[in-house]
PDB file of C-alpha atoms in Angstrom:
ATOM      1  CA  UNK A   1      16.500  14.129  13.786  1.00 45.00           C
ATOM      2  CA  UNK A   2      18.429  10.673  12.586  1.00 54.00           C
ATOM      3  CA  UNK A   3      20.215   9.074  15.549  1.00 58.00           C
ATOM      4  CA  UNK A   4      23.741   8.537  14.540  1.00 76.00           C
ATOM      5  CA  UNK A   5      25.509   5.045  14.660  1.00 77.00           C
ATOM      6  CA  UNK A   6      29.120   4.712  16.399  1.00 84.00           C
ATOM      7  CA  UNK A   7      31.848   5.414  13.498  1.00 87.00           C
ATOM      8  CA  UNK A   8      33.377   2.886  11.857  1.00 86.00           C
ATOM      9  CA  UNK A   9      35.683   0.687  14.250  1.00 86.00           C
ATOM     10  CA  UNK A  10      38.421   0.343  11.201  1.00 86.00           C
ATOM     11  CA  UNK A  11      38.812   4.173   9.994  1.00 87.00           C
ATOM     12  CA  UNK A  12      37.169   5.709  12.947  1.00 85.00           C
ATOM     13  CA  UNK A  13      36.241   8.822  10.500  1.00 86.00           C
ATOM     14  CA  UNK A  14      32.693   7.574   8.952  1.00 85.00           C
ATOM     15  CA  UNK A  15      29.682   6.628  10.416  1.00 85.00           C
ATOM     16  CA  UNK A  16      29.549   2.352  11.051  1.00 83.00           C
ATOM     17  CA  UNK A  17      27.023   1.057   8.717  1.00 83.00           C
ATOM     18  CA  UNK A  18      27.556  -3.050   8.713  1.00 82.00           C
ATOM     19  CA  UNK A  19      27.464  -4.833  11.784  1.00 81.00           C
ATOM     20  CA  UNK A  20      30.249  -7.944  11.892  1.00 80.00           C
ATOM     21  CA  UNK A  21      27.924 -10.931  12.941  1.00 74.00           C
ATOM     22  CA  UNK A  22      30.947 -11.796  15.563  1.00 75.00           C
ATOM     23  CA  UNK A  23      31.261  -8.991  17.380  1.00 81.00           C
ATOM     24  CA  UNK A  24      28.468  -6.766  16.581  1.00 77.00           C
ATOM     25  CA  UNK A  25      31.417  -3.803  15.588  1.00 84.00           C
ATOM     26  CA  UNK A  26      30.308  -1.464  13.454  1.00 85.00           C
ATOM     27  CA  UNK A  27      32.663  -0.760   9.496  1.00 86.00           C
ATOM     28  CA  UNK A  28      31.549   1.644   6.997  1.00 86.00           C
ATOM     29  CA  UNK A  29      32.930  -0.115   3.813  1.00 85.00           C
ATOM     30  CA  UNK A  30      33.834  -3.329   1.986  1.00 81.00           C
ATOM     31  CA  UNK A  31      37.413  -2.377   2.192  1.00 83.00           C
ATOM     32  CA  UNK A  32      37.060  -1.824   6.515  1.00 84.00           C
ATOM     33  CA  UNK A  33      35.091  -4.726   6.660  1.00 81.00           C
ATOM     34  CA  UNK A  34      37.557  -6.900   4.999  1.00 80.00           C
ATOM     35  CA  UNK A  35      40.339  -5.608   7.137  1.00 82.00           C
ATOM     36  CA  UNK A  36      38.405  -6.046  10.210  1.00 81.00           C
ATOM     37  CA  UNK A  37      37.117  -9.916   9.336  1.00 79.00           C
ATOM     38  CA  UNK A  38      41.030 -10.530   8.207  1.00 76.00           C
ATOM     39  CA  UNK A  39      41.973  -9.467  11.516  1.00 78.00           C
ATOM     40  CA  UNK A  40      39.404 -10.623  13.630  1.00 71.00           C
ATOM     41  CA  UNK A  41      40.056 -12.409  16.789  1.00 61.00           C
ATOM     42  CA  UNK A  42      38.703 -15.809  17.820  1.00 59.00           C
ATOM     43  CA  UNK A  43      35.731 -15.362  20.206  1.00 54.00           C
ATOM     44  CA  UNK A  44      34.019 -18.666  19.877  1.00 48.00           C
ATOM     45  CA  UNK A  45      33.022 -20.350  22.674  1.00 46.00           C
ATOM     46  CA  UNK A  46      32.286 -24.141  23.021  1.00 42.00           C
ATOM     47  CA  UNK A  47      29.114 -24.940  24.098  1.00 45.00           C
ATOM     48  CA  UNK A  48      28.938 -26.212  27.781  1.00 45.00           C
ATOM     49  CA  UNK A  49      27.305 -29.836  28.044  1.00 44.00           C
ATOM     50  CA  UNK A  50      24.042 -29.628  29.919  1.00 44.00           C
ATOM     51  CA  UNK A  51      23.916 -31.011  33.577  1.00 46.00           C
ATOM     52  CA  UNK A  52      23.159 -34.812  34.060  1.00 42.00           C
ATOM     53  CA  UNK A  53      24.240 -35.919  30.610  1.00 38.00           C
ATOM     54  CA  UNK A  54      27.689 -38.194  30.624  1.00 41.00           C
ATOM     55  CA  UNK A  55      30.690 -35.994  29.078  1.00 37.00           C
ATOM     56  CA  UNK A  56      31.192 -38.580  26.551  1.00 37.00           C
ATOM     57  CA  UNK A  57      27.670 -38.382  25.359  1.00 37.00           C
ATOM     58  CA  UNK A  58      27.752 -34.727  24.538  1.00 37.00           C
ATOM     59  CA  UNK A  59      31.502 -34.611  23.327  1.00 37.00           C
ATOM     60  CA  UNK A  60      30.488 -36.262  20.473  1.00 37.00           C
ATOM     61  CA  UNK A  61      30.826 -34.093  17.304  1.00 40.00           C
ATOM     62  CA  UNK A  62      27.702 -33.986  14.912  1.00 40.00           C
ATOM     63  CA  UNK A  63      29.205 -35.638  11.613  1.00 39.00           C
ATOM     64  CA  UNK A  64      31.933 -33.594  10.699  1.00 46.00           C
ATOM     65  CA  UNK A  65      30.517 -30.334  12.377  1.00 45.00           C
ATOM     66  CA  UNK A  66      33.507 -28.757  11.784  1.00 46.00           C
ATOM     67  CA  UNK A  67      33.212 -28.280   8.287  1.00 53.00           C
ATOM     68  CA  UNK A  68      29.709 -27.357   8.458  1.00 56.00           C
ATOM     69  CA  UNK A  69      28.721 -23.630   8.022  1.00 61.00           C
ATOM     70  CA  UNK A  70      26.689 -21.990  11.213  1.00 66.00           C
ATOM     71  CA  UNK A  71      25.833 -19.284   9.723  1.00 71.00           C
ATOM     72  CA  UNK A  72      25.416 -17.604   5.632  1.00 68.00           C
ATOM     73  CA  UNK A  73      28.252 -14.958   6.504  1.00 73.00           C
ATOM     74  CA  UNK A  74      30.959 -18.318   6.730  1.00 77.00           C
ATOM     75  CA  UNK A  75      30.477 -18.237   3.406  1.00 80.00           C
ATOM     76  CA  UNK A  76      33.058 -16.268   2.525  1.00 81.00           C
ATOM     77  CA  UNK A  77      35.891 -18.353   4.728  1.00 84.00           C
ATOM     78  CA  UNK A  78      35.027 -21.198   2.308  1.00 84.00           C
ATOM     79  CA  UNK A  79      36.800 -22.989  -0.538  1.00 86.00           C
ATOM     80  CA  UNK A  80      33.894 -22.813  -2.946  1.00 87.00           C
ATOM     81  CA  UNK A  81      33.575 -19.333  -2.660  1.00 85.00           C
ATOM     82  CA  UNK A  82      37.274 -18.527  -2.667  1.00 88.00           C
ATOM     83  CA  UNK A  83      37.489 -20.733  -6.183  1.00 89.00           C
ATOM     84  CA  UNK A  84      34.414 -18.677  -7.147  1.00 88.00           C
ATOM     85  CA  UNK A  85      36.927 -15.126  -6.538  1.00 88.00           C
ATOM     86  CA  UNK A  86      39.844 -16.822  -8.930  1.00 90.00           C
ATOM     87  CA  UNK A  87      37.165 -17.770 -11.531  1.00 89.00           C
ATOM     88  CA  UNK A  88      35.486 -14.229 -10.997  1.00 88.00           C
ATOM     89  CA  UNK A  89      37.675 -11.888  -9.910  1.00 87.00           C
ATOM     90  CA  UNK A  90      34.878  -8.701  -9.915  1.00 85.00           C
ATOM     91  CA  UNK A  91      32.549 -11.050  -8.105  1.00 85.00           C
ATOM     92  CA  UNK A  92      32.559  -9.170  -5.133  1.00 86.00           C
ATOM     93  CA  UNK A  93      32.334  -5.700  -6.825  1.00 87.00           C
ATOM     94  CA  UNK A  94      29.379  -6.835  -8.510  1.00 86.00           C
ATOM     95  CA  UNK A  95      27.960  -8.147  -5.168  1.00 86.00           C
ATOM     96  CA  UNK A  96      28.728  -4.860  -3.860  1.00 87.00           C
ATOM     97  CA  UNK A  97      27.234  -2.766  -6.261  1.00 86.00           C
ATOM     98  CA  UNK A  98      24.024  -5.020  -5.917  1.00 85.00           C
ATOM     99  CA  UNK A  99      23.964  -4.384  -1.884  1.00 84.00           C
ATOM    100  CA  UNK A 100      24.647  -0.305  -2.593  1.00 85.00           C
ATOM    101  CA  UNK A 101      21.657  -0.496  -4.952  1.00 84.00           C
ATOM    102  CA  UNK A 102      19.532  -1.531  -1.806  1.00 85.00           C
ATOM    103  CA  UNK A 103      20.617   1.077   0.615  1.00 84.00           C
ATOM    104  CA  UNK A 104      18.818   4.422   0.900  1.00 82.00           C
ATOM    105  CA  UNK A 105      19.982   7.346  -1.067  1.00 76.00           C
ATOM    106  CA  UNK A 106      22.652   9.638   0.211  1.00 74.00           C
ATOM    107  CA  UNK A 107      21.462  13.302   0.893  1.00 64.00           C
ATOM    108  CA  UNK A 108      24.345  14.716  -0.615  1.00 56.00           C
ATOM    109  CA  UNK A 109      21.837  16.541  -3.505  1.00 51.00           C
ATOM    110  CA  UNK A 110      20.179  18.930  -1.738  1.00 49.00           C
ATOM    111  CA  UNK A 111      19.524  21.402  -4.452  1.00 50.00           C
ATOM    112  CA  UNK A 112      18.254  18.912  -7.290  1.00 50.00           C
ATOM    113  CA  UNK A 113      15.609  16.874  -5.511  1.00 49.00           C
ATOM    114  CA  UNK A 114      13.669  15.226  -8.276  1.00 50.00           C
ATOM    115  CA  UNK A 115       9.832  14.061  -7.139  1.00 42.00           C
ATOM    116  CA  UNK A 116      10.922  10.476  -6.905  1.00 55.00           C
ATOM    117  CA  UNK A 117      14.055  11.575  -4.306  1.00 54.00           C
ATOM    118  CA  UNK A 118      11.432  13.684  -2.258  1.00 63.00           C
ATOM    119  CA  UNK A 119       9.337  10.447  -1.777  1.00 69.00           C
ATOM    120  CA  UNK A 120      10.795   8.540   1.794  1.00 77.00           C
ATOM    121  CA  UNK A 121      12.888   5.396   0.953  1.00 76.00           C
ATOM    122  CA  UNK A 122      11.385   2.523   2.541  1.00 84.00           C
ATOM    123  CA  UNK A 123      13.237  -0.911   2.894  1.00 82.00           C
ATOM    124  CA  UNK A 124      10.631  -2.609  -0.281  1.00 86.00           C
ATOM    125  CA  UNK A 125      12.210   0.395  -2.199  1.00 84.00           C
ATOM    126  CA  UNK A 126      15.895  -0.725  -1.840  1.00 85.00           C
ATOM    127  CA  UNK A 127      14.849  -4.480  -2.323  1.00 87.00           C
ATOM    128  CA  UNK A 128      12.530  -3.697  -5.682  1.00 88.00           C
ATOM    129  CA  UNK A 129      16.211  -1.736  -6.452  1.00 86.00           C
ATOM    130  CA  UNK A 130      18.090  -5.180  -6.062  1.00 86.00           C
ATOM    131  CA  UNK A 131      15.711  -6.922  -7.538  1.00 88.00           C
ATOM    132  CA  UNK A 132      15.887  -4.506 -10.522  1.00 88.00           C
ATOM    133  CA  UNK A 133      19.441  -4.714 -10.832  1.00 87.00           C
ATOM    134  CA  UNK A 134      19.890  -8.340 -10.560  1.00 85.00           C
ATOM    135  CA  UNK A 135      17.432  -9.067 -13.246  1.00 86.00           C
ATOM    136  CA  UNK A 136      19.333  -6.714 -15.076  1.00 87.00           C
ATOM    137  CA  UNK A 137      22.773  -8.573 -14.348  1.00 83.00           C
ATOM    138  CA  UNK A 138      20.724 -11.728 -15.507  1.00 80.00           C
ATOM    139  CA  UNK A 139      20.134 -10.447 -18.705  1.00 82.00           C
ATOM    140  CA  UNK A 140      23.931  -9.239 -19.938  1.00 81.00           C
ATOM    141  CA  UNK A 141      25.638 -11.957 -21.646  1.00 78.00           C
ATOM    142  CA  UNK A 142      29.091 -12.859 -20.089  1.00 80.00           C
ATOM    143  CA  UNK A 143      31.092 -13.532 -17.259  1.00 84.00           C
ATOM    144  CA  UNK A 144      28.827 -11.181 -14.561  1.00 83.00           C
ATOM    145  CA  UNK A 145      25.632 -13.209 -15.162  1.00 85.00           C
ATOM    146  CA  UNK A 146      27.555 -16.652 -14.498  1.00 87.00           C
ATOM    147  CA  UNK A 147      29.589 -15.077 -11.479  1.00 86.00           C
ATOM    148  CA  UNK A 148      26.037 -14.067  -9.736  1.00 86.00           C
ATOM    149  CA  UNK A 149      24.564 -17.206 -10.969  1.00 86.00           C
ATOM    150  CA  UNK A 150      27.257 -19.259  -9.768  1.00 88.00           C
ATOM    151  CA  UNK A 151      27.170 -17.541  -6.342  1.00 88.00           C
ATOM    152  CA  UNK A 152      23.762 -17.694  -5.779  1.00 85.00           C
ATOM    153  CA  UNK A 153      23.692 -21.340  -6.176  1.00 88.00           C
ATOM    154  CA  UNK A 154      26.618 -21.204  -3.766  1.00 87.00           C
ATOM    155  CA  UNK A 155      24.099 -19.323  -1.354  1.00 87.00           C
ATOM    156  CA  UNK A 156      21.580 -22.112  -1.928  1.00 87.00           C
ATOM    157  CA  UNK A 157      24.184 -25.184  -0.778  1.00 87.00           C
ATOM    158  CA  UNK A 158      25.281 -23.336   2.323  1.00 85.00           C
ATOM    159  CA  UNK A 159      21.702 -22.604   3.078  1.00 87.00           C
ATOM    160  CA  UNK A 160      20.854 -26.073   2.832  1.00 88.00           C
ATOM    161  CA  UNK A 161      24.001 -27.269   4.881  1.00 86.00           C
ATOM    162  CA  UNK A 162      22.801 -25.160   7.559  1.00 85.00           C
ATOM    163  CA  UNK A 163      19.556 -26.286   7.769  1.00 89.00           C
ATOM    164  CA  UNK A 164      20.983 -29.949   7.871  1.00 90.00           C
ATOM    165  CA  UNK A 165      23.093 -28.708  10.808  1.00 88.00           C
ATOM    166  CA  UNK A 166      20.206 -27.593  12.654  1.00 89.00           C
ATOM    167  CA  UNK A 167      18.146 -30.486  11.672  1.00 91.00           C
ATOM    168  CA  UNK A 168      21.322 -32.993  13.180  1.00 91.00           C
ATOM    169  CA  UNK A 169      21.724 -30.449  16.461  1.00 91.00           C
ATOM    170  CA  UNK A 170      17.806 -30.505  17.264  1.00 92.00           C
ATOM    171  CA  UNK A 171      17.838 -34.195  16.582  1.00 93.00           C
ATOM    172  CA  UNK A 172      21.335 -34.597  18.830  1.00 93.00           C
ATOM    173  CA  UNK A 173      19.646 -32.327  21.490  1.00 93.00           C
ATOM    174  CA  UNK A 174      16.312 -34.407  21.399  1.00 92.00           C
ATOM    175  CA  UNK A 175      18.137 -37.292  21.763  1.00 92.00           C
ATOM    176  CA  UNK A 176      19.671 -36.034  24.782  1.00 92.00           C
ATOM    177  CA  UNK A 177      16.838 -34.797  26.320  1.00 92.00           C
ATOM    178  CA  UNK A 178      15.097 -38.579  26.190  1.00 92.00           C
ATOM    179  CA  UNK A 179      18.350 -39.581  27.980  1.00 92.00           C
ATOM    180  CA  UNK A 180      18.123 -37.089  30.602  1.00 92.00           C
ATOM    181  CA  UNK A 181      14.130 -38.261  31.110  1.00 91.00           C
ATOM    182  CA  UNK A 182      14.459 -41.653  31.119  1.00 90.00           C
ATOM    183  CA  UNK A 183      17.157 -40.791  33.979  1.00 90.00           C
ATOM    184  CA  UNK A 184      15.299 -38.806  35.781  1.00 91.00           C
ATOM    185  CA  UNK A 185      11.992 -41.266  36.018  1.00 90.00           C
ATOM    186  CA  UNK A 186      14.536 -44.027  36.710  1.00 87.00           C
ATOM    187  CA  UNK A 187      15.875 -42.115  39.586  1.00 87.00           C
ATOM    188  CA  UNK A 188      12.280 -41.579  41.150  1.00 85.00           C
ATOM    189  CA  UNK A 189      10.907 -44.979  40.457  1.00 83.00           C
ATOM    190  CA  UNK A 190      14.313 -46.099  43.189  1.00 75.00           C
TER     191      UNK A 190
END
């Protein structure tokens, strides 16, 4: 038997499916999820500067880290993507459609089971579905192949502003780290 997941923390009358990547609260549809990221609260914390380091050394921001995504889910707070939603205003119905087309088939036929329903849905089976409708989106002429197009190259840029993030907070924290060496050998050579 399926363990069930806690209902939906927006309608409270389905079962949760998507997990906010704040909170970890469970909403059962785009429309819940929207309401609950629209009226989430603030719960970030600032990061606490490690012990022996100066204040003033760790204070200082990593160029412009404010404006920097930390994770692919910011994506939607940002300017390109809300510019992408006036250009394309289905955008996010297509993006739904292609995120339905990976998630396993609802048991709501019971009588007409076809061979291919009776076999188990495994997660390559909802990718190879995405896959299968996103080359099909690729191949229609119009605005649904630029919208995807366009957002997917949208995807790429945050992904690679995050990894320069990461790249500038391992370098920051390396940096720091040498300091807090070099401190600690000069306080045992005296």
């Amino acid at each position: 038997m399926a363990a069930t997941r806690p209902p939906c923390c927006i309608c409270t009358t389905v079962e949760g499916k998507y997990k906010c990547p704040r909170c970890d609260k469970l909403t059962c549809s785009l429309d819940c999820s929207r309401e609950h990221r629209d009226n989430h609260p603030v719960v970030e914390e600032k990061p606490k500067p490690p012990k022996g380091i100066d204040v003033a050394v760790s204070a200082q921001p990593v160029a412009s880290d404010e404006q920097r995504p930390t994770r692919l889910s910011d994506i939607v707070d940002s300017a390109e993507y809300k510019t992408l939603l006036q250009r394309y205003p289905d955008l996010e119905k297509y993006l739904w459609s292609i995120a339905t087309a990976t998630d396993p088939p609802k048991a709501s036929h019971v009588g007409n089971t076809s061979r291919k329903a009776n076999q188990p849905w495994t997660h390559e089976a909802g990718m190879s579905n995405g896959v299968q409708l996103i080359q099909s989106i690729k191949s229609s002429p119009g605005d649904v192949r630029d919208a995807i197009r366009e957002f997917s190259d949208l995807v790429s840029i945050f992904k690679t502003r995050i990894q320069v993030r990461d790249d500038q907070i391992r370098k920051q924290r390396a940096e720091e780290d040498a300091q807090i060496i070099s401190s600690l050998l000069r306080e045992e050579k005296s």
